[in-house]
mmCIF file of C-alpha atoms (C1' of nucleotides) in Angstrom:
data_model
loop_
_atom_site.group_PDB
_atom_site.id
_atom_site.type_symbol
_atom_site.label_atom_id
_atom_site.label_comp_id
_atom_site.label_asym_id
_atom_site.label_seq_id
_atom_site.Cartn_x
_atom_site.Cartn_y
_atom_site.Cartn_z
ATOM 1 C CA MET F 178 8.822 27.846 8.138
ATOM 2 C CA ALA F 179 7.097 25.099 6.245
ATOM 3 C CA TYR F 180 5.038 22.090 7.243
ATOM 4 C CA TRP F 181 5.082 18.499 6.083
ATOM 5 C CA LEU F 182 3.350 15.186 6.500
ATOM 6 C CA MET F 183 5.705 12.214 6.601
ATOM 7 C CA LYS F 184 4.533 8.618 6.367
ATOM 8 C CA SER F 185 6.168 5.838 8.293
ATOM 9 C CA GLU F 186 5.118 2.253 8.740
ATOM 10 C CA PRO F 187 4.816 1.808 12.508
ATOM 11 C CA ASP F 188 6.250 -1.702 12.129
ATOM 12 C CA GLU F 189 9.418 0.001 10.917
ATOM 13 C CA VAL F 190 9.536 3.261 12.855
ATOM 14 C CA SER F 191 6.576 4.374 14.952
ATOM 15 C CA ILE F 192 6.140 7.633 16.831
ATOM 16 C CA ASP F 193 6.955 5.684 20.005
ATOM 17 C CA ASP F 194 10.176 4.417 18.427
ATOM 18 C CA ALA F 195 11.122 7.956 17.477
ATOM 19 C CA LEU F 196 10.391 9.278 20.969
ATOM 20 C CA ALA F 197 12.541 6.500 22.428
ATOM 21 C CA ALA F 198 15.481 7.217 20.133
ATOM 22 C CA PRO F 199 18.507 9.198 21.316
ATOM 23 C CA ASN F 200 17.537 12.868 21.364
ATOM 24 C CA GLN F 201 14.107 11.725 20.078
ATOM 25 C CA THR F 202 15.671 11.890 16.644
ATOM 26 C CA VAL F 203 15.627 9.354 13.821
ATOM 27 C CA PRO F 204 17.170 9.413 10.340
ATOM 28 C CA TRP F 205 14.377 9.261 7.768
ATOM 29 C CA PHE F 206 16.015 6.664 5.527
ATOM 30 C CA GLY F 207 14.411 4.731 2.721
ATOM 31 C CA VAL F 208 12.749 7.442 0.642
ATOM 32 C CA ARG F 209 12.984 6.216 -2.969
ATOM 33 C CA ASN F 210 10.778 8.633 -4.802
ATOM 34 C CA TYR F 211 12.180 11.666 -6.580
ATOM 35 C CA GLN F 212 9.388 14.044 -5.665
ATOM 36 C CA ALA F 213 9.670 13.175 -1.990
ATOM 37 C CA ARG F 214 13.450 13.461 -2.185
ATOM 38 C CA ASN F 215 13.159 16.877 -3.761
ATOM 39 C CA PHE F 216 10.902 18.063 -0.966
ATOM 40 C CA MET F 217 13.634 17.107 1.497
ATOM 41 C CA ARG F 218 16.400 18.616 -0.599
ATOM 42 C CA ASP F 219 14.732 21.813 -1.774
ATOM 43 C CA GLY F 220 11.872 22.468 0.581
ATOM 44 C CA MET F 221 12.796 21.442 4.077
ATOM 45 C CA GLN F 222 14.533 23.552 6.649
ATOM 46 C CA VAL F 223 15.535 22.725 10.185
ATOM 47 C CA GLY F 224 12.611 23.497 12.463
ATOM 48 C CA ASP F 225 9.872 22.806 9.921
ATOM 49 C CA GLY F 226 6.798 21.182 11.447
ATOM 50 C CA VAL F 227 6.101 17.521 10.703
ATOM 51 C CA LEU F 228 2.935 15.469 11.044
ATOM 52 C CA PHE F 229 4.103 11.944 11.897
ATOM 53 C CA TYR F 230 1.766 9.647 9.973
ATOM 54 C CA HIS F 231 1.414 5.904 10.405
ATOM 55 C CA SER F 232 0.745 4.071 7.136
ATOM 56 C CA SER F 233 0.223 0.469 6.024
ATOM 57 C CA CYS F 234 -1.188 -0.512 9.395
ATOM 58 C CA PRO F 235 -4.579 -1.386 10.904
ATOM 59 C CA GLU F 236 -5.474 2.233 11.561
ATOM 60 C CA PRO F 237 -3.557 4.675 9.397
ATOM 61 C CA GLY F 238 -3.472 8.310 10.459
ATOM 62 C CA ILE F 239 -1.583 11.081 12.214
ATOM 63 C CA ALA F 240 0.037 9.699 15.351
ATOM 64 C CA GLY F 241 2.353 12.468 16.474
ATOM 65 C CA LEU F 242 4.114 15.757 15.925
ATOM 66 C CA ALA F 243 7.750 16.173 14.980
ATOM 67 C CA GLU F 244 10.141 18.600 13.400
ATOM 68 C CA VAL F 245 12.825 18.580 10.757
ATOM 69 C CA ALA F 246 16.141 18.311 12.577
ATOM 70 C CA SER F 247 18.753 18.414 9.790
ATOM 71 C CA ALA F 248 19.346 19.425 6.226
ATOM 72 C CA ALA F 249 19.172 16.669 3.610
ATOM 73 C CA TYR F 250 22.189 14.357 3.435
ATOM 74 C CA PRO F 251 22.941 11.080 1.631
ATOM 75 C CA ASP F 252 20.985 8.012 2.742
ATOM 76 C CA ASP F 253 23.636 5.341 3.334
ATOM 77 C CA THR F 254 21.220 2.456 2.883
ATOM 78 C CA GLN F 255 21.343 3.044 -0.880
ATOM 79 C CA PHE F 256 24.941 1.752 -0.903
ATOM 80 C CA ASP F 257 24.319 -1.323 1.252
ATOM 81 C CA PRO F 258 23.710 -4.427 -0.874
ATOM 82 C CA ASN F 259 22.100 -6.092 2.132
ATOM 83 C CA SER F 260 19.607 -3.311 2.632
ATOM 84 C CA HIS F 261 16.059 -3.442 1.397
ATOM 85 C CA TYR F 262 16.721 0.087 0.150
ATOM 86 C CA TYR F 263 19.850 -0.736 -1.833
ATOM 87 C CA ASP F 264 20.106 1.015 -5.204
ATOM 88 C CA ALA F 265 22.758 -0.505 -7.465
ATOM 89 C CA LYS F 266 22.612 2.479 -9.799
ATOM 90 C CA SER F 267 23.499 5.054 -7.193
ATOM 91 C CA LYS F 268 27.143 6.101 -6.917
ATOM 92 C CA ARG F 269 28.935 7.338 -3.833
ATOM 93 C CA GLU F 270 30.292 10.315 -5.742
ATOM 94 C CA GLU F 271 26.769 11.160 -6.784
ATOM 95 C CA PRO F 272 24.254 9.866 -4.253
ATOM 96 C CA ARG F 273 20.789 9.572 -5.684
ATOM 97 C CA TRP F 274 18.847 9.347 -2.420
ATOM 98 C CA LEU F 275 18.813 11.694 0.533
ATOM 99 C CA MET F 276 17.310 11.756 3.986
ATOM 100 C CA VAL F 277 16.806 14.199 6.836
ATOM 101 C CA ASP F 278 16.791 13.734 10.576
ATOM 102 C CA VAL F 279 13.387 14.001 12.208
ATOM 103 C CA LYS F 280 12.957 14.852 15.870
ATOM 104 C CA ALA F 281 9.781 13.623 17.514
ATOM 105 C CA VAL F 282 8.054 16.306 19.581
ATOM 106 C CA ARG F 283 5.132 14.412 21.087
ATOM 107 C CA LYS F 284 2.682 11.645 20.529
ATOM 108 C CA THR F 285 -0.876 12.727 19.798
ATOM 109 C CA ARG F 286 -4.157 10.886 19.828
ATOM 110 C CA LEU F 287 -4.496 8.951 16.622
ATOM 111 C CA LEU F 288 -6.285 11.143 14.111
ATOM 112 C CA SER F 289 -7.262 8.492 11.614
ATOM 113 C CA LEU F 290 -7.368 8.840 7.870
ATOM 114 C CA ALA F 291 -11.129 8.254 8.030
ATOM 115 C CA GLN F 292 -11.488 11.129 10.497
ATOM 116 C CA LEU F 293 -9.240 13.401 8.461
ATOM 117 C CA ARG F 294 -11.513 12.900 5.471
ATOM 118 C CA THR F 295 -14.473 14.270 7.414
ATOM 119 C CA ILE F 296 -12.853 17.637 8.147
ATOM 120 C CA PRO F 297 -13.852 20.184 5.489
ATOM 121 C CA GLU F 298 -10.881 22.455 6.184
ATOM 122 C CA LEU F 299 -8.573 19.608 5.186
ATOM 123 C CA ASP F 300 -10.220 18.785 1.851
ATOM 124 C CA ASP F 301 -7.207 20.045 -0.058
ATOM 125 C CA MET F 302 -4.537 18.202 1.902
ATOM 126 C CA VAL F 303 -2.279 16.478 -0.601
ATOM 127 C CA VAL F 304 -2.286 13.230 1.340
ATOM 128 C CA LEU F 305 -6.081 13.059 1.133
ATOM 129 C CA GLN F 306 -6.249 13.387 -2.635
ATOM 130 C CA LYS F 307 -7.340 10.397 -4.653
ATOM 131 C CA GLY F 308 -4.437 8.161 -5.547
ATOM 132 C CA SER F 309 -1.977 10.080 -3.401
ATOM 133 C CA ARG F 310 0.913 7.808 -2.466
ATOM 134 C CA LEU F 311 3.751 10.224 -1.782
ATOM 135 C CA SER F 312 5.454 9.473 1.516
ATOM 136 C CA ILE F 313 6.285 13.139 2.071
ATOM 137 C CA THR F 314 3.730 15.822 1.274
ATOM 138 C CA PRO F 315 3.521 19.533 1.993
ATOM 139 C CA VAL F 316 0.974 20.856 4.472
ATOM 140 C CA THR F 317 -0.287 24.433 4.276
ATOM 141 C CA PRO F 318 -0.113 26.777 7.284
ATOM 142 C CA ALA F 319 -3.921 26.785 7.417
ATOM 143 C CA GLN F 320 -4.058 22.986 7.462
ATOM 144 C CA TRP F 321 -1.359 22.904 10.114
ATOM 145 C CA LYS F 322 -3.301 25.351 12.260
ATOM 146 C CA THR F 323 -6.493 23.323 11.935
ATOM 147 C CA LEU F 324 -4.655 20.162 12.931
ATOM 148 C CA GLN F 325 -2.889 21.794 15.874
ATOM 149 C CA ALA F 326 -6.278 22.753 17.278
ATOM 150 C CA LEU F 327 -7.555 19.202 16.854
ATOM 151 C CA LEU F 328 -4.468 17.656 18.421
ATOM 152 C CA LYS F 329 -4.184 19.882 21.479
ATOM 153 C "C1'" DG R 153 -5.088 -10.648 -0.580
ATOM 154 C "C1'" DC R 154 -7.096 -7.367 -3.783
ATOM 155 C "C1'" DC R 155 -6.676 -3.696 -6.643
ATOM 156 C "C1'" DA R 156 -6.588 1.335 -8.027
ATOM 157 C "C1'" DA R 157 -3.411 4.627 -8.879
ATOM 158 C "C1'" DC R 158 0.912 6.130 -9.690
ATOM 159 C "C1'" DG R 159 6.040 5.866 -10.886
ATOM 160 C "C1'" DT R 160 9.801 3.805 -13.509
ATOM 161 C "C1'" DT R 161 11.937 1.316 -17.164
ATOM 162 C "C1'" DG R 162 13.170 0.281 -21.618
ATOM 163 C "C1'" DG R 163 12.138 -0.860 -26.508
ATOM 164 C "C1'" DC R 164 11.169 1.461 -30.513
ATOM 165 C "C1'" DG U 285 9.565 11.209 -26.905
ATOM 166 C "C1'" DC U 286 5.908 7.713 -26.653
ATOM 167 C "C1'" DC U 287 3.820 4.244 -24.263
ATOM 168 C "C1'" DA U 288 3.270 -0.676 -22.770
ATOM 169 C "C1'" DA U 289 4.722 -3.457 -19.245
ATOM 170 C "C1'" DC U 290 6.014 -3.898 -14.877
ATOM 171 C "C1'" DG U 291 6.731 -2.653 -9.937
ATOM 172 C "C1'" DT U 292 5.232 -0.273 -5.759
ATOM 173 C "C1'" DT U 293 2.227 1.981 -2.481
ATOM 174 C "C1'" DG U 294 -1.147 1.719 0.684
ATOM 175 C "C1'" DG U 295 -6.088 1.648 1.933
ATOM 176 C "C1'" DC U 296 -9.523 -1.584 2.455
#
DNA sequence: GCCAACGTTGGC
DNA sequence: GCCAACGTTGGC
């Protein structure tokens, strides 16, 4: 069992959108970073815990809890010339980009980035490191436990 | 809108 | 393989 933080722009897919989706599950399309892809491909397992993070919005922070609901599989948007996520260099026989399904568990109070930075136990969280931009980052069991207590 | 930080591309 | 130039992310 592993834990992850996954960023989503609420204008695109918010925790409310995910909760309203069929089976509270959304495909996590649009990841175009190799490190993040590799986390999905090599690190994630069905049932892993997910912190649903809202980014690029007025108040960025953790907005909900979710879980990994599928293994990694090809992200079809890479083959769609009309998609913002189209990648002309990716071939169907050898898809470059993958996604997983994410099932929303519940909405939480918004634990803002500013608040997260004040919690000493979370100092080492990857997402809080200077210059961190990765849209998917690992979370340690200790960090997860701390956050669960805060988000009860 | 600004800009720091990081990732990717491509010439050499 | 180096590295400059460019593109993107994302907080502010």
